[in-house]
Coordinates of C-alpha atoms and ligand atoms in Angstrom, one line a residue:
M217 CA -23.1 34.4 -41.8
I218 CA -23.5 32.9 -44.8
K219 CA -24.5 36.3 -46.4
K220 CA -21.4 37.8 -45.0
I221 CA -19.4 34.5 -46.1
K222 CA -21.3 35.7 -49.5
E223 CA -20.6 38.9 -49.8
L224 CA -17.0 38.3 -49.3
E225 CA -16.7 35.9 -51.9
K226 CA -17.7 38.2 -54.1
L227 CA -14.9 41.1 -53.8
S228 CA -12.5 38.1 -53.0
R229 CA -13.2 36.8 -56.4
L230 CA -11.8 39.5 -58.2
L231 CA -8.5 38.3 -57.2
D232 CA -8.8 35.0 -59.8
P233 CA -10.1 37.1 -62.8
G234 CA -11.1 35.5 -65.7
M235 CA -9.9 34.4 -69.3
D236 CA -11.2 37.7 -71.2
Q237 CA -9.4 40.2 -68.1
R238 CA -6.4 37.4 -68.3
D239 CA -6.1 38.0 -72.0
K240 CA -6.4 41.5 -72.1
W241 CA -3.8 42.1 -69.3
N242 CA -1.3 39.3 -71.0
S243 CA -1.8 41.4 -74.4
E244 CA -0.9 44.7 -72.8
V245 CA 2.2 42.9 -70.9
L246 CA 3.1 41.5 -74.0
E247 CA 2.7 44.8 -76.2
Y248 CA 5.0 46.6 -73.2
S249 CA 8.0 44.0 -73.4
N250 CA 7.4 44.0 -77.5
S251 CA 8.2 47.9 -77.1
F252 CA 11.0 47.8 -74.4
I253 CA 12.7 44.9 -76.4
N254 CA 12.3 46.2 -80.0
K255 CA 13.8 49.6 -78.4
L256 CA 16.9 47.9 -76.6
D257 CA 18.9 48.6 -79.8
T258 CA 18.6 52.3 -79.8
A259 CA 17.8 52.6 -76.2
K260 CA 20.6 54.2 -73.9
A261 CA 22.6 51.8 -71.4
F262 CA 22.5 54.4 -68.9
F263 CA 19.3 56.6 -68.0
Y264 CA 20.8 60.5 -66.7
S265 CA 17.6 61.8 -65.2
E266 CA 16.9 64.4 -62.6
K267 CA 14.0 62.7 -61.1
N268 CA 15.1 59.4 -60.8
G269 CA 11.6 57.7 -60.9
K270 CA 10.1 60.0 -58.1
D271 CA 6.9 59.8 -60.2
L272 CA 6.6 56.5 -59.1
Y273 CA 5.0 58.0 -55.5
N274 CA 1.9 59.0 -57.5
L275 CA 1.1 55.2 -57.7
D276 CA 1.1 54.5 -54.2
I277 CA -1.1 51.6 -52.7
E278 CA -4.5 52.5 -52.3
E279 CA -8.2 50.9 -51.6
E280 CA -9.1 50.9 -55.3
A281 CA -7.8 49.3 -58.4
T282 CA -5.9 51.2 -60.6
G283 CA -6.1 49.8 -64.8
L284 CA -3.0 48.6 -66.5
T285 CA -2.3 50.6 -69.1
S286 CA -1.3 53.9 -66.8
L287 CA 1.1 51.3 -64.6
L288 CA 3.1 50.1 -67.5
D289 CA 3.3 53.7 -68.3
S290 CA 4.7 54.8 -65.4
T291 CA 6.9 51.6 -65.3
T292 CA 8.5 53.0 -68.6
K293 CA 8.9 56.4 -67.8
N294 CA 10.0 55.8 -64.1
I295 CA 11.6 52.7 -64.2
D296 CA 12.8 51.8 -67.3
E297 CA 14.0 54.6 -68.0
V298 CA 16.6 56.2 -64.9
G299 CA 19.4 54.4 -64.2
I300 CA 21.4 51.4 -65.8
N301 CA 19.4 49.5 -68.4
P302 CA 21.1 45.9 -67.8
A303 CA 19.1 44.6 -70.6
S304 CA 21.3 47.0 -73.0
G305 CA 24.1 45.6 -74.8
G306 CA 25.8 48.8 -74.1
H307 CA 25.7 47.4 -70.7
M308 CA 29.6 47.0 -69.9
G309 CA 30.2 48.6 -66.4
Y310 CA 30.1 46.4 -62.8
I311 CA 29.1 42.3 -63.8
P312 CA 26.2 42.8 -66.7
G313 CA 23.4 41.0 -65.8
G314 CA 21.4 39.3 -69.2
G315 CA 18.2 38.8 -69.4
L316 CA 17.0 35.8 -72.0
Y317 CA 13.9 35.9 -73.1
P318 CA 12.5 32.1 -72.1
S319 CA 13.4 33.0 -68.8
A320 CA 10.9 35.5 -68.7
L321 CA 8.6 32.8 -69.7
G322 CA 9.8 30.2 -67.2
D323 CA 9.1 33.2 -64.5
Y324 CA 5.7 33.3 -65.8
I325 CA 5.1 29.8 -65.4
A326 CA 6.8 29.3 -62.2
A327 CA 4.5 32.0 -60.9
V328 CA 1.5 30.4 -62.7
N329 CA 2.0 27.1 -61.4
N330 CA 3.6 28.2 -58.1
K331 CA 4.8 24.9 -57.5
Y332 CA 6.6 24.7 -54.1
A333 CA 9.9 24.0 -55.3
G334 CA 11.5 23.8 -51.6
V335 CA 10.6 19.9 -50.7
F336 CA 10.5 16.8 -52.5
F337 CA 7.3 15.5 -51.0
A338 CA 5.4 18.8 -52.1
A339 CA 6.8 19.4 -55.4
P340 CA 9.2 16.1 -56.8
G341 CA 9.1 17.3 -60.3
A342 CA 10.1 21.1 -59.3
V343 CA 12.6 19.4 -57.2
R344 CA 13.8 17.1 -59.8
L345 CA 14.1 20.0 -62.5
E346 CA 16.4 22.0 -59.8
N347 CA 18.2 19.4 -59.3
M348 CA 19.1 18.1 -62.3
L349 CA 20.0 21.3 -63.5
I350 CA 22.7 21.3 -60.1
R351 CA 23.6 17.8 -61.3
W352 CA 24.5 19.4 -64.9
M353 CA 26.7 22.7 -63.2
C354 CA 28.3 20.0 -61.3
R355 CA 29.4 17.7 -64.2
L356 CA 30.7 21.2 -65.7
M357 CA 32.9 21.4 -62.9
G358 CA 34.0 18.1 -62.4
Y359 CA 32.2 17.5 -59.6
S360 CA 31.1 13.7 -58.8
E361 CA 27.6 12.1 -58.2
N362 CA 28.7 12.5 -54.6
A363 CA 28.2 16.6 -55.2
T364 CA 25.3 18.7 -54.2
G365 CA 24.1 22.2 -54.9
N366 CA 21.5 25.0 -54.2
L367 CA 19.5 27.6 -56.5
T368 CA 19.8 30.7 -54.8
S369 CA 19.0 34.2 -55.3
G370 CA 22.8 35.3 -56.3
G371 CA 26.5 34.9 -55.6
S372 CA 26.3 36.6 -52.3
I373 CA 23.8 34.0 -50.8
A374 CA 25.9 30.9 -52.4
N375 CA 29.4 32.3 -50.7
L376 CA 27.2 32.4 -47.3
I377 CA 26.1 29.3 -47.6
A378 CA 29.6 28.1 -48.1
L379 CA 31.0 29.7 -45.5
V380 CA 28.4 28.3 -43.1
T381 CA 28.9 25.0 -44.3
A382 CA 32.6 25.2 -43.8
R383 CA 32.2 26.7 -40.7
E384 CA 30.0 23.8 -39.2
S385 CA 32.0 20.8 -41.2
H386 CA 35.0 22.5 -39.4
N387 CA 33.8 22.8 -36.1
I388 CA 34.1 26.4 -35.5
K389 CA 32.7 27.0 -32.1
A390 CA 31.8 30.5 -31.1
R391 CA 34.5 30.1 -28.6
Y392 CA 37.4 29.5 -31.7
F393 CA 36.1 32.8 -33.9
D394 CA 39.0 34.5 -32.8
K395 CA 41.8 31.7 -34.0
S396 CA 39.6 30.8 -36.7
V397 CA 41.5 32.1 -40.1
I398 CA 40.3 32.8 -43.3
Y399 CA 42.4 33.7 -46.4
L400 CA 41.6 35.3 -49.0
S401 CA 43.2 38.3 -51.6
E402 CA 42.1 42.2 -51.5
Q403 CA 40.5 41.4 -54.9
A404 CA 37.6 39.0 -53.8
H405 CA 34.3 40.2 -54.0
H406 CA 33.2 42.1 -50.9
S407 CA 30.1 39.5 -50.6
I408 CA 32.7 37.4 -49.0
L409 CA 33.3 40.0 -45.9
K410 CA 29.8 40.6 -45.7
A411 CA 29.5 36.8 -45.5
I412 CA 32.0 36.9 -42.9
R413 CA 29.6 39.2 -40.3
I414 CA 26.7 37.3 -41.1
A415 CA 28.3 34.3 -40.4
G416 CA 29.2 35.6 -37.4
L417 CA 32.9 35.8 -37.9
S418 CA 33.8 39.2 -37.7
E419 CA 36.2 38.2 -34.9
A420 CA 38.3 35.3 -37.1
P421 CA 41.5 36.8 -38.4
I422 CA 41.5 37.9 -42.1
R423 CA 45.0 37.4 -43.8
Y424 CA 45.2 39.3 -47.1
I425 CA 47.4 37.3 -49.2
P426 CA 49.4 39.9 -51.5
L427 CA 49.2 39.2 -55.6
D428 CA 51.2 38.7 -57.8
E429 CA 51.9 41.3 -60.9
K430 CA 48.5 39.4 -62.5
L431 CA 46.5 40.3 -59.5
R432 CA 46.4 36.6 -58.8
L433 CA 46.9 35.2 -54.9
S434 CA 50.0 34.5 -53.9
A435 CA 50.2 30.3 -53.4
N436 CA 53.5 30.6 -52.0
E437 CA 52.2 33.6 -49.9
L438 CA 49.5 31.4 -48.7
E439 CA 51.3 28.7 -47.6
K440 CA 53.7 30.7 -45.9
T441 CA 51.4 32.7 -43.9
I442 CA 48.7 29.4 -43.1
L443 CA 52.5 28.0 -41.4
E444 CA 52.8 31.2 -39.6
D445 CA 49.3 31.0 -38.4
K446 CA 49.9 27.8 -37.2
E447 CA 52.8 28.5 -34.8
K448 CA 50.9 30.8 -33.6
G449 CA 48.3 28.4 -32.1
L450 CA 45.7 29.6 -34.6
I451 CA 43.2 27.7 -36.7
P452 CA 43.4 28.5 -40.5
F453 CA 40.4 26.9 -41.6
F454 CA 39.2 28.6 -44.7
I455 CA 40.4 29.5 -48.0
N456 CA 38.6 31.6 -51.0
A457 CA 39.5 32.3 -54.4
S458 CA 38.3 34.1 -57.3
F459 CA 37.7 32.3 -60.4
G460 CA 37.6 35.8 -62.1
T461 CA 38.0 38.6 -60.2
T462 CA 35.3 41.2 -60.2
N463 CA 37.7 44.1 -61.0
T464 CA 40.0 42.8 -63.7
G465 CA 38.6 39.2 -64.5
S466 CA 42.1 37.6 -62.5
I467 CA 41.8 33.5 -61.9
D468 CA 43.7 32.7 -59.0
P469 CA 46.2 29.7 -59.1
I470 CA 43.2 26.7 -58.2
D471 CA 45.2 24.2 -58.8
S472 CA 48.2 25.2 -56.2
I473 CA 45.4 26.7 -54.3
A474 CA 43.7 23.3 -53.9
A475 CA 46.7 21.3 -52.6
I476 CA 47.7 23.6 -50.0
A477 CA 44.2 23.6 -48.9
K478 CA 44.3 19.6 -48.9
K479 CA 47.3 19.6 -47.3
H480 CA 46.9 21.6 -44.3
K481 CA 43.2 20.9 -44.2
L482 CA 41.7 24.0 -45.1
W483 CA 38.1 24.5 -46.5
F484 CA 38.6 25.6 -49.7
H485 CA 35.7 27.6 -51.5
V486 CA 36.3 29.0 -55.0
D487 CA 34.0 32.2 -56.0
A488 CA 33.5 31.9 -59.7
A489 CA 30.4 33.9 -59.7
Y490 CA 31.4 35.7 -63.0
G491 CA 34.1 33.4 -64.5
G492 CA 32.3 30.0 -63.7
F493 CA 30.4 29.3 -66.9
F494 CA 33.4 30.3 -69.1
K495 CA 34.1 26.7 -68.9
L496 CA 31.8 26.0 -71.8
V497 CA 34.4 27.9 -74.0
K498 CA 36.9 24.7 -74.3
E499 CA 39.9 27.1 -75.1
L500 CA 39.9 28.3 -71.3
S501 CA 39.4 24.5 -70.2
S502 CA 42.3 24.2 -68.9
K503 CA 42.6 27.2 -66.6
F504 CA 40.2 25.4 -64.6
E505 CA 42.5 22.6 -63.8
G506 CA 42.1 21.7 -59.9
I507 CA 38.4 23.9 -59.8
Q508 CA 37.0 20.6 -58.9
K509 CA 39.2 20.2 -55.5
A510 CA 37.4 22.8 -54.6
D511 CA 35.3 21.8 -50.9
S512 CA 32.5 24.5 -53.2
I513 CA 31.8 26.5 -55.7
T514 CA 30.1 30.0 -56.2
L515 CA 28.3 30.1 -59.7
D516 CA 26.0 33.0 -60.9
P517 CA 23.7 31.6 -63.9
H518 CA 22.7 35.5 -63.7
K519 CA 25.7 36.7 -64.9
T520 CA 27.1 34.5 -67.3
L521 CA 24.4 32.3 -68.0
F522 CA 22.6 35.8 -69.2
L523 CA 19.7 35.1 -66.9
P524 CA 17.4 37.8 -65.6
F525 CA 18.3 38.5 -61.9
G526 CA 17.9 36.5 -59.5
T527 CA 19.5 33.4 -59.7
G528 CA 23.0 32.2 -58.6
T529 CA 24.3 28.9 -57.4
I530 CA 26.0 26.9 -55.0
L531 CA 27.7 23.6 -55.2
I532 CA 29.4 21.6 -52.6
K533 CA 31.9 18.2 -53.3
N534 CA 30.5 16.5 -50.2
K535 CA 26.4 16.4 -49.7
E536 CA 26.9 14.6 -46.5
I537 CA 28.5 18.1 -45.2
V538 CA 26.1 20.6 -46.4
L539 CA 22.8 18.7 -44.7
K540 CA 24.4 18.7 -41.6
A541 CA 24.8 22.3 -41.6
Y542 CA 21.4 23.0 -42.7
Q543 CA 18.7 20.0 -42.4
Y544 CA 16.5 20.6 -39.9
L545 CA 12.8 18.6 -39.9
A546 CA 9.7 20.8 -37.7
D547 CA 7.2 18.6 -36.2
Y548 CA 4.6 19.5 -38.7
M549 CA 7.6 18.9 -42.1
Q550 CA 7.0 15.5 -40.7
D551 CA 4.9 13.6 -43.7
T552 CA 8.0 14.8 -45.6
V553 CA 10.9 12.5 -44.5
D554 CA 9.6 9.6 -46.5
A555 CA 10.1 10.8 -50.6
D556 CA 13.5 11.3 -49.7
E557 CA 14.9 10.2 -53.6
E558 CA 16.2 14.0 -54.3
I559 CA 17.9 16.4 -51.9
S560 CA 15.3 18.9 -50.6
P561 CA 16.2 22.6 -51.8
A562 CA 15.1 23.2 -48.0
D563 CA 17.9 20.9 -46.9
I564 CA 20.7 22.9 -47.9
S565 CA 20.4 26.3 -47.9
I566 CA 18.6 29.3 -45.8
E567 CA 15.7 29.2 -47.6
Q568 CA 12.5 27.1 -47.0
T569 CA 9.7 28.7 -49.1
K570 CA 11.8 29.8 -52.1
H571 CA 11.1 30.8 -55.6
F572 CA 10.8 28.1 -58.2
R573 CA 14.3 29.4 -59.6
G574 CA 14.8 25.9 -61.7
M575 CA 11.9 27.1 -64.5
R576 CA 13.8 30.6 -65.7
L577 CA 17.2 28.4 -66.0
W578 CA 15.6 24.7 -67.6
L579 CA 13.9 26.7 -70.4
P580 CA 16.5 28.8 -72.2
L581 CA 18.9 25.7 -72.0
K582 CA 16.3 23.5 -73.4
L583 CA 15.1 26.1 -76.3
F584 CA 18.5 27.1 -77.4
G585 CA 20.6 24.1 -76.7
L586 CA 24.7 24.8 -75.1
K587 CA 26.1 25.5 -78.7
P588 CA 24.9 29.3 -78.7
F589 CA 25.7 29.8 -75.0
R590 CA 29.3 28.4 -75.8
A591 CA 29.4 30.9 -79.1
S592 CA 28.2 33.8 -77.0
L593 CA 30.7 33.6 -74.4
E594 CA 33.6 32.8 -76.5
E595 CA 32.4 35.9 -78.2
K596 CA 32.7 37.7 -75.0
I597 CA 36.4 36.7 -75.0
Y598 CA 37.4 37.9 -78.2
L599 CA 35.7 41.2 -77.8
T600 CA 37.1 41.9 -74.9
R601 CA 40.6 41.2 -76.4
Y602 CA 39.5 42.9 -79.2
F603 CA 39.2 45.8 -77.6
Y604 CA 42.2 45.7 -74.8
N605 CA 44.1 45.6 -78.6
E606 CA 42.6 49.2 -80.0
I607 CA 42.3 50.7 -76.8
K608 CA 46.2 50.0 -76.2
K609 CA 46.8 51.4 -79.7
V610 CA 45.1 55.1 -79.2
K611 CA 47.6 57.0 -78.2
G612 CA 47.6 58.2 -74.8
F613 CA 46.1 54.8 -73.2
E614 CA 48.0 52.5 -70.6
V615 CA 46.3 49.1 -70.4
G616 CA 46.4 46.6 -67.4
P617 CA 47.0 43.0 -67.8
E618 CA 46.0 40.9 -70.4
P619 CA 42.4 39.8 -70.1
E620 CA 41.6 36.5 -68.8
L621 CA 37.9 36.5 -69.2
S622 CA 35.7 39.3 -70.4
V623 CA 37.4 42.2 -68.0
A624 CA 40.0 44.6 -68.6
I625 CA 41.5 48.2 -67.2
F626 CA 42.8 50.9 -68.9
R627 CA 43.6 54.6 -68.6
Y628 CA 44.1 57.9 -69.9
V629 CA 47.3 59.1 -68.3
P630 CA 47.8 62.6 -69.7
K631 CA 51.3 64.5 -70.5
D632 CA 51.7 66.5 -67.1
K633 CA 48.1 66.3 -65.7
D634 CA 46.4 64.4 -63.2
A635 CA 45.2 61.1 -64.3
Y636 CA 42.9 60.6 -61.7
Y637 CA 41.3 63.8 -62.7
F638 CA 41.4 63.2 -66.3
N639 CA 40.1 59.5 -65.9
K640 CA 36.9 60.3 -63.3
K641 CA 36.5 62.8 -66.4
L642 CA 36.2 60.7 -69.0
I643 CA 34.5 58.1 -66.7
Q644 CA 31.6 60.5 -66.1
A645 CA 31.6 61.8 -69.8
I646 CA 31.0 58.4 -71.0
Q647 CA 28.2 57.1 -68.3
K648 CA 26.5 60.9 -69.1
D649 CA 26.5 59.9 -73.2
G650 CA 24.7 57.2 -71.9
R651 CA 25.0 55.0 -74.8
I652 CA 27.5 52.1 -73.3
F653 CA 27.5 52.4 -69.8
L654 CA 30.9 51.6 -68.0
S655 CA 32.3 52.0 -64.4
S656 CA 35.7 52.5 -63.0
T657 CA 37.6 50.9 -59.8
N658 CA 40.6 51.4 -57.5
I659 CA 43.3 49.0 -58.1
N660 CA 46.8 49.6 -55.5
E661 CA 45.7 53.0 -55.3
V662 CA 45.2 54.1 -58.8
F663 CA 42.0 55.3 -60.7
W664 CA 41.2 52.7 -63.5
I665 CA 38.4 52.4 -66.5
R666 CA 36.9 49.6 -66.6
I667 CA 34.9 47.5 -69.3
A668 CA 33.1 43.8 -69.0
V669 CA 31.9 42.4 -71.5
V670 CA 29.2 40.0 -70.1
S671 CA 25.7 40.8 -71.8
F672 CA 24.0 38.3 -74.2
R673 CA 23.4 41.5 -76.1
T674 CA 27.1 43.2 -76.8
H675 CA 28.3 42.5 -80.4
L676 CA 31.2 44.0 -82.7
V677 CA 29.2 47.2 -83.2
Q678 CA 28.8 48.1 -79.3
I679 CA 33.0 48.1 -78.9
E680 CA 33.6 50.1 -81.9
L681 CA 31.1 52.5 -80.7
L682 CA 32.2 52.8 -77.4
L683 CA 36.0 52.7 -78.6
D684 CA 34.8 55.9 -81.3
I685 CA 32.9 57.5 -77.9
I686 CA 36.2 56.9 -75.8
K687 CA 38.6 58.9 -78.6
E688 CA 35.8 61.4 -78.7
N689 CA 35.8 62.3 -75.0
V690 CA 39.4 62.6 -74.9
N691 CA 39.7 64.8 -77.5
I692 CA 37.5 67.2 -75.9
I693 CA 38.4 67.1 -72.3
L694 CA 42.0 67.6 -73.9
T695 CA 40.7 70.7 -75.4
E696 CA 38.7 72.2 -72.5
R697 CA 42.0 72.0 -70.8
N698 CA 44.2 74.0 -73.5
Ligands
PLP261 C1 28.6 39.4 -58.6 C2 29.8 38.8 -57.7 C3 29.7 38.3 -56.7 C4 28.3 38.5 -55.8 O1 27.3 38.2 -56.4 P1 25.6 38.6 -56.7 O2 25.0 37.6 -57.4 O3 25.7 40.0 -57.4 O4 25.1 38.4 -55.3 C5 30.3 37.5 -55.9 N1 31.6 37.4 -56.0 C6 31.9 37.6 -57.6 C7 32.9 37.1 -58.3 C8 31.2 38.4 -58.4 O5 31.2 38.9 -59.1

């Protein structure tokens, strides 16, 4: 038996390499990441490729070990240099991601110390750190000390937590599902619809409240619809407002909706996954009026705090409500109840064992301080306005509503020609060029090209480049057609 154990130990100890091996790997990974970042200035924002990373299958899992060098080479070729490059300042499609360097270090530390950040008893320091970050975000949104929240993997899970909390808080049982009405606009993010299905509420009537000319949910129409539903004997229960829609960055009238929600006793959720951190820009502060009245707010640090993907946030105004919805005590966890100085993340979320996300958020905020974050967000606002004004001046272009935040839509309107095909061709040409990545959208059945300036690496030089690329390609398409 001892002989067998010793034999196994020899192999199993390979999982815990010594300092020399670690140093070697560290320096190789460091070299890889330096080369990745140093190349970003000239690298594409979108890599067009036939193979699309298929060669990765040559590195399937086997019994024997493989050297790091070939794995990093393959990472560069098959992962980094195909598809969208979210680390690039040229990425202005969808909602671009970030990738602040200190977050990588934070992830590294969190993976090395592997603190059990789901439960206070197990990792009081880690939980304090995460809750301190949550309290900072609560203060930023104007919430009181009675608020709480959770660092999630993204905005979708945050929206799901909000909806389930609302369902439990309003005591909506299965027999009421087909009477419990949900209100949102057509511009609401599809993760809300996904959350409705996951929360078991597919039978709930959904009311798409009409939009005004700036694509904002109309508060008057909202109240009218709620009254009609009440009259029909239905139970209006949940309103989702967007603070910055993904399509156009429009902001629903938060303060008016809050008043309606209060009057009719509905749960009021604000999805600020994209727009929330613009609160850091003083000039935009007034747009947030009333947000502190929301019952829950979704934020997404992996969008407008420039973190690498994997961190969203849900804030809940009233902590008793969310505890009621999620807290659960397993017998084998009985040692953990006494130490309740801080709410444990496991008590207010779907997860138990979780990634220690606090580290990747805390490190950049502390190492940089808030000032550069405020400046970078304000820069994004000005860059978007600049682009909007410049593209408007280019002959043949039409623009959407004046950008409220850092998303704008525009399209080329060809004389006597099909605008849909023209703009489809234009977006394909931009994507094929790859230096800047943009995406398109449909609004009221009209095809628009969309710019979202969100990356911390996007500056004036990328906007000027984009304007050149657009003009170049319009001319090419026009000549082809004539
Ligand atoms: C991105 C986004 C979401 C979804 O968040 P993920 O982090 O992608 O899960 C939800 N709502 C809005 C408004 C968004 O922009």
